[in-house]
Coordinates of C-alpha atoms and ligand atoms in Angstrom, one line a residue:
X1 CA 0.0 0.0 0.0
X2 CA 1.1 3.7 -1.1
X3 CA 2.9 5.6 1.9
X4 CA 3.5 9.2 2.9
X5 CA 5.5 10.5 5.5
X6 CA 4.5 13.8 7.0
X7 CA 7.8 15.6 7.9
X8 CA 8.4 19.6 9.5
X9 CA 10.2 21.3 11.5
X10 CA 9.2 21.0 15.6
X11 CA 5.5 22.0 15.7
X12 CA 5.0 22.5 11.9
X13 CA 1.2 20.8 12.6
X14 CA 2.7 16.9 11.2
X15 CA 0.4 15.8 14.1
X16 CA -3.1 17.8 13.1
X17 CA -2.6 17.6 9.2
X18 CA -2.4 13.4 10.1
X19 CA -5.2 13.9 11.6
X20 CA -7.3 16.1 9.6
X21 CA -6.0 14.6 6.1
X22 CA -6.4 11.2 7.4
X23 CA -10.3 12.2 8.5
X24 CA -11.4 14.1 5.5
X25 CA -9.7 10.4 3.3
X26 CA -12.1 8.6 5.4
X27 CA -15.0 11.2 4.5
X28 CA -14.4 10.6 1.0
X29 CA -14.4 7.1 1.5
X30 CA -10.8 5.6 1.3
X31 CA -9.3 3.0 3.3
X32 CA -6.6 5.0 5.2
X33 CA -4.5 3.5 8.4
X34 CA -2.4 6.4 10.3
X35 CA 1.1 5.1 12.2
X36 CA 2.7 7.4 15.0
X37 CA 6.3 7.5 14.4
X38 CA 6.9 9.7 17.5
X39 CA 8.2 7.8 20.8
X40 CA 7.9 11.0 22.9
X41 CA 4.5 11.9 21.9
X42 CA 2.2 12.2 25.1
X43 CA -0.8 13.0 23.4
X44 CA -2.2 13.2 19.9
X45 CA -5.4 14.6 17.7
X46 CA -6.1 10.9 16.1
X47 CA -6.3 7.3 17.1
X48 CA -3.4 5.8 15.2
X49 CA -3.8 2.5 14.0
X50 CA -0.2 1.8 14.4
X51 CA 1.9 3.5 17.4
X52 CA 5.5 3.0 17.3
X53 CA 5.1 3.5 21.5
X54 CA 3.8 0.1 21.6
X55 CA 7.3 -0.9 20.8
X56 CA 9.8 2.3 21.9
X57 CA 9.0 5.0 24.8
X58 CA 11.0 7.9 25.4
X59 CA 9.1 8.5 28.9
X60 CA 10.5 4.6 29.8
X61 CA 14.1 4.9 28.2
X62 CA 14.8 8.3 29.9
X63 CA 13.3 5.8 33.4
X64 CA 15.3 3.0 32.5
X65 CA 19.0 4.3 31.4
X66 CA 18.4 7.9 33.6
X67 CA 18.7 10.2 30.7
X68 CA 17.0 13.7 29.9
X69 CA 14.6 14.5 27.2
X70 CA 17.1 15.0 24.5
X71 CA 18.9 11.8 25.5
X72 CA 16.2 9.5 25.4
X73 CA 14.7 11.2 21.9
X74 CA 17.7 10.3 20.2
X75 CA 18.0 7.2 21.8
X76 CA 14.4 6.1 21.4
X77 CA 14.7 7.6 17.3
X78 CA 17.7 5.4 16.8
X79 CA 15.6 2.2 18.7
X80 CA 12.8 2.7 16.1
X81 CA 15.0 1.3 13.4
X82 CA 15.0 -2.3 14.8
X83 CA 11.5 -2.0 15.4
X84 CA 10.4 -2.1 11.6
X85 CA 9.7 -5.7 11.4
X86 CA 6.9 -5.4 13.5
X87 CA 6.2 -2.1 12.4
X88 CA 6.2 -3.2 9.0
X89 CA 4.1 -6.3 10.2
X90 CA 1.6 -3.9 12.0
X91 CA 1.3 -1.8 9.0
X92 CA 0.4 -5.0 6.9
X93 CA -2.3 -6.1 9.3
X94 CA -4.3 -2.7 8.9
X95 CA -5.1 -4.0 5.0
X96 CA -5.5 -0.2 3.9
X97 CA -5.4 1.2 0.8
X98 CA -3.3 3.9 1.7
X99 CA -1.1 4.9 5.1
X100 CA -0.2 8.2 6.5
X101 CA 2.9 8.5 8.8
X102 CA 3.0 11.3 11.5
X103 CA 7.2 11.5 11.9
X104 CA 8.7 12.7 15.6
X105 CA 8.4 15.9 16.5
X106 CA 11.9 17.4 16.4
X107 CA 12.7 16.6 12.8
X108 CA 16.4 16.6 12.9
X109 CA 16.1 13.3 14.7
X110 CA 14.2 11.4 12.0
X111 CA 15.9 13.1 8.9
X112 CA 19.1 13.6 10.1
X113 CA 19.7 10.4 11.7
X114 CA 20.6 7.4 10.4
X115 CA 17.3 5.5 11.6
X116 CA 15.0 8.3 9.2
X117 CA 15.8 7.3 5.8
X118 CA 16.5 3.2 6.9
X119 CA 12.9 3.2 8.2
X120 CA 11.4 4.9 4.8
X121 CA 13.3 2.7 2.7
X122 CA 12.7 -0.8 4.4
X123 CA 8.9 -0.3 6.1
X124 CA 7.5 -0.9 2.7
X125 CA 8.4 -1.1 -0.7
X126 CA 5.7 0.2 -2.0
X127 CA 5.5 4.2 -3.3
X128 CA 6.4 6.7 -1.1
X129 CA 6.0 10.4 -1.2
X130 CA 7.1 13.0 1.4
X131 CA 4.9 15.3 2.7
X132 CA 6.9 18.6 4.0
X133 CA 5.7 21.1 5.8
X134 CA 6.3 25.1 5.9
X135 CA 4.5 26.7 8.8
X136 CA 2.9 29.8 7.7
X137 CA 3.4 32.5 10.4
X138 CA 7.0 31.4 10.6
X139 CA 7.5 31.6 6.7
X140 CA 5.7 35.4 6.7
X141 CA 9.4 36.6 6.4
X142 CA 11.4 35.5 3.9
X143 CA 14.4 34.9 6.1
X144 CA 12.7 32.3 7.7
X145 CA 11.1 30.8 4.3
X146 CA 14.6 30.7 2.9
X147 CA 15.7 28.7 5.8
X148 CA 13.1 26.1 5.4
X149 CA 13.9 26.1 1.7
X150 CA 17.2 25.0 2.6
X151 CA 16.1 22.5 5.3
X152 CA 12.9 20.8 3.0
X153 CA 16.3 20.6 0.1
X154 CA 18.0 18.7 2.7
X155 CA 15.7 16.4 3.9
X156 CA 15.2 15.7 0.0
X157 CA 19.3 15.0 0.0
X158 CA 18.2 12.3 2.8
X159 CA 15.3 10.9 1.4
X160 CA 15.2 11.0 -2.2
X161 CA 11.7 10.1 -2.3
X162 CA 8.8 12.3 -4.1
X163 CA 8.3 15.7 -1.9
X164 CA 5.2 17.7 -1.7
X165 CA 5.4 20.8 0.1
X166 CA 2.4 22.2 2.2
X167 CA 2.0 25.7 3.5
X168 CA 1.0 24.6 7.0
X169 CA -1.9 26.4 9.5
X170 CA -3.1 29.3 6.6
X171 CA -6.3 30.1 8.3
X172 CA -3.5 31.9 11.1
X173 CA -2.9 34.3 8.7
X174 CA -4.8 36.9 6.4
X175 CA -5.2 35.6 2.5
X176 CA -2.6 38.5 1.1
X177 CA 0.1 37.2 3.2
X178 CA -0.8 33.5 2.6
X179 CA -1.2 34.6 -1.6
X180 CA 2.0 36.1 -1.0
X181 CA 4.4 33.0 0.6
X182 CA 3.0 30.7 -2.5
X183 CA 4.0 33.4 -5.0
X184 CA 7.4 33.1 -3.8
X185 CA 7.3 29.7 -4.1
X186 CA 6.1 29.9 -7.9
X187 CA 8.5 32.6 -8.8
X188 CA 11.9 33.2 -7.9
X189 CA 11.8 36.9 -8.8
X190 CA 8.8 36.8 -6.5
X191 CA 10.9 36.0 -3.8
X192 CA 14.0 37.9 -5.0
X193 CA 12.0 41.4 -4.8
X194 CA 10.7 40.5 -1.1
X195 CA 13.9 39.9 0.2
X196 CA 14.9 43.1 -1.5
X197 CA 12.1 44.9 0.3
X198 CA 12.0 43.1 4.0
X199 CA 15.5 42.6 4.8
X200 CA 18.5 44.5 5.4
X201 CA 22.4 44.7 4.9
X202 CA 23.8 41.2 5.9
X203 CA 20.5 39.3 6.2
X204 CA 19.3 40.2 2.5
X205 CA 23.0 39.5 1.1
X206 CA 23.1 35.7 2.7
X207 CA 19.1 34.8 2.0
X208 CA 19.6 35.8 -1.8
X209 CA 22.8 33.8 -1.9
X210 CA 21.2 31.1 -0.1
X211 CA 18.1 31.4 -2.5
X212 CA 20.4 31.3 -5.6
X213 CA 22.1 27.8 -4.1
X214 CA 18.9 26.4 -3.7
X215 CA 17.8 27.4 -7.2
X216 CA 20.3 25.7 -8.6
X217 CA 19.8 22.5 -7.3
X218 CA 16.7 22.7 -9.5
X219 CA 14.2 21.5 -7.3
X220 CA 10.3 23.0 -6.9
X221 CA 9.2 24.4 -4.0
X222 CA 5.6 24.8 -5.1
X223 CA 3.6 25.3 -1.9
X224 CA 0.1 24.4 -1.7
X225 CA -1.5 26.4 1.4
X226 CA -3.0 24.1 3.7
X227 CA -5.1 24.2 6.8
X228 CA -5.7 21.3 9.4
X229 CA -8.7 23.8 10.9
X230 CA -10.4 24.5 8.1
X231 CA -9.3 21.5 5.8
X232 CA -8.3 23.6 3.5
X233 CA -6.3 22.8 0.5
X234 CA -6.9 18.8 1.3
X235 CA -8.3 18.1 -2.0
X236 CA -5.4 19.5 -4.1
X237 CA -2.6 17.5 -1.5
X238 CA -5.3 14.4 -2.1
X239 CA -4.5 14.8 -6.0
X240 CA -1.1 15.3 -5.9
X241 CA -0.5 12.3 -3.8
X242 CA -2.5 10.2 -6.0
X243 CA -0.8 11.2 -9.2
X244 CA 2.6 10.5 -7.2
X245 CA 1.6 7.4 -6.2
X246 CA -0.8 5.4 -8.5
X247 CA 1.1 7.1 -11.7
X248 CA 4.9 7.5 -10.4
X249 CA 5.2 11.1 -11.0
X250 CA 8.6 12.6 -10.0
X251 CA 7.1 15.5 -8.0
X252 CA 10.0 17.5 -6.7
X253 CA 11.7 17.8 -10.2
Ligands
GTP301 N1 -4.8 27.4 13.6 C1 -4.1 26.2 13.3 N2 -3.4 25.7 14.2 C2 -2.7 24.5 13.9 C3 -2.8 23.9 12.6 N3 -2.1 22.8 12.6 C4 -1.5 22.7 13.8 N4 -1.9 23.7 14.6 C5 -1.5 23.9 16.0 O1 -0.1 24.0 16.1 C6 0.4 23.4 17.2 C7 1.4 22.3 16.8 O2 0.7 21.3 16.0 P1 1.1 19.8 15.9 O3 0.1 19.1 15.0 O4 1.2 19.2 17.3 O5 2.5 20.0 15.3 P2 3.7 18.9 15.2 O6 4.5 19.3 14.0 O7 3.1 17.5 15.2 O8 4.4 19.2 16.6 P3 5.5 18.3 17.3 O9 5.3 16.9 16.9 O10 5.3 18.6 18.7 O11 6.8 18.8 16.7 C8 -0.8 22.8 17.9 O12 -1.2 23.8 18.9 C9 -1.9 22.7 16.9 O13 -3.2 22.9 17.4 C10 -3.7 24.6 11.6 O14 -3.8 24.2 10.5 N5 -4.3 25.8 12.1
MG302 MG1 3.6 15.8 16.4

């Protein structure tokens, strides 16, 4: 069964938009089966029908080997990885036709870690898409949405897999701002003139440089605004994901 992994920086919404997407597939009647990646996770907006906790707990390994937070999240993202068997297994047994993944919360640990791209590659071999998100307040300036340019182009250097980027939590801001982050991401010059407008000296030197680096790499940032709220935008991430993964479309090219 088709797979996408929902991957953001550290409160991006991954959590809600499993939850809302996963609802509204159910709405429109498909057969969709959510799996909680997180180990840390204490609570979370949607029953998932696969729970990594069942297998690795932060809250037990920071009990059991006496380490902090941090500690036992990197401990407990590297344990995952010899927990795909029976995730794997688990995943199988929920006979859907399609599964959403809700990745840890701090993102580092799951794309930046070895354990991130093993557990993509060997939990199924079926198609996989990446599902990244840009929060929307945090991308209002374009210092910040030049930053998470650079860090969706790396996790595509870890992955390698389609990736679909999402304008996360839109209804937080008013529609000219939201119009205005997915013109950037359509045009370059769009995004050239607003750093040249909104930022100063230093800061508008490095995020045009850093802009032009990514360019180059020729990928497509092509947001499509999104909100878990308001379920806005779930239709258009609906057909994207099923043209990546019924027909084999190369997305991020
Ligand atoms: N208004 C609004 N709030 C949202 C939306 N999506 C998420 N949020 C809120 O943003 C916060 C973080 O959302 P989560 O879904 O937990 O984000 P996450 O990326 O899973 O967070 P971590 O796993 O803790 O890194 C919560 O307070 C959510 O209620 C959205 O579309 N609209
Ligand atoms: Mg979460």
């Amino acid at each position: 069964m088709p797979i996408a992994f929902v991957i953001g920086t550290a409160g991006s919404g991954k959590s809600l938009f499993t939850a809302a997407l996963s609802e509204w597939l159910k709405m429109s009647k498909q057969d969709v089966a959510t799996v909680n990646l997180d180990p840390g996770v204490l609570k979370l907006p949607y029953s998932p029908d696969v729970d990594v906790r069942n297998y690795v707990d932060a809250g037990d390994i920071m009990e059991k080997y006496g380490l902090g937070p941090n500690g036992a999240a990197i401990m407990a993202a590297d344990l995952i990885a010899d927990e795909c068997e029976n995730l794997s297994k688990d995943i199988e047994e929920a006979h859907a036709d399609f599964v959403l993944v809700d990745t840890p919360g701090q993102m580092e640990l799951f794309a930046f870690r070895a354990s991130g791209p093993y557990i993509v590659n060997e939990l199924t071999k079926e198609p996989k898409a990446i599902l990244y998100l840009f929060d929307a307040v945090f991308s209002v300036n374009p210092l910040n949405y030049v930053s998470n340019m650079f860090l969706s182009a790396a996790v595509y250097n870890r992955f390698f897999q389609p990736q679909v980027h999402l304008l996360s939590k839109t209804d937080l801001l008013p529609k000219k701002e939201v119009k205005e982050i997915i013109d950037w991401s359509a045009d370059p010059r769009a995004l050239e003139d607003a750093i040249e407008q909104k930022l100063e000296d230093t800061k508008r030197i490095f995020s045009r440089s850093m802009m032009h680096a990514i360019s180059q790499l020729g990928l497509k940032f092509l947001l499509i605004p999104v909100s878990s709220r308001t379920n806005e935008g779930l239709t258009n991430v609906n057909t994207v994901l099923e043209r990546i993964l019924t027909q084999g479309e190369k997305y991020t090219y």
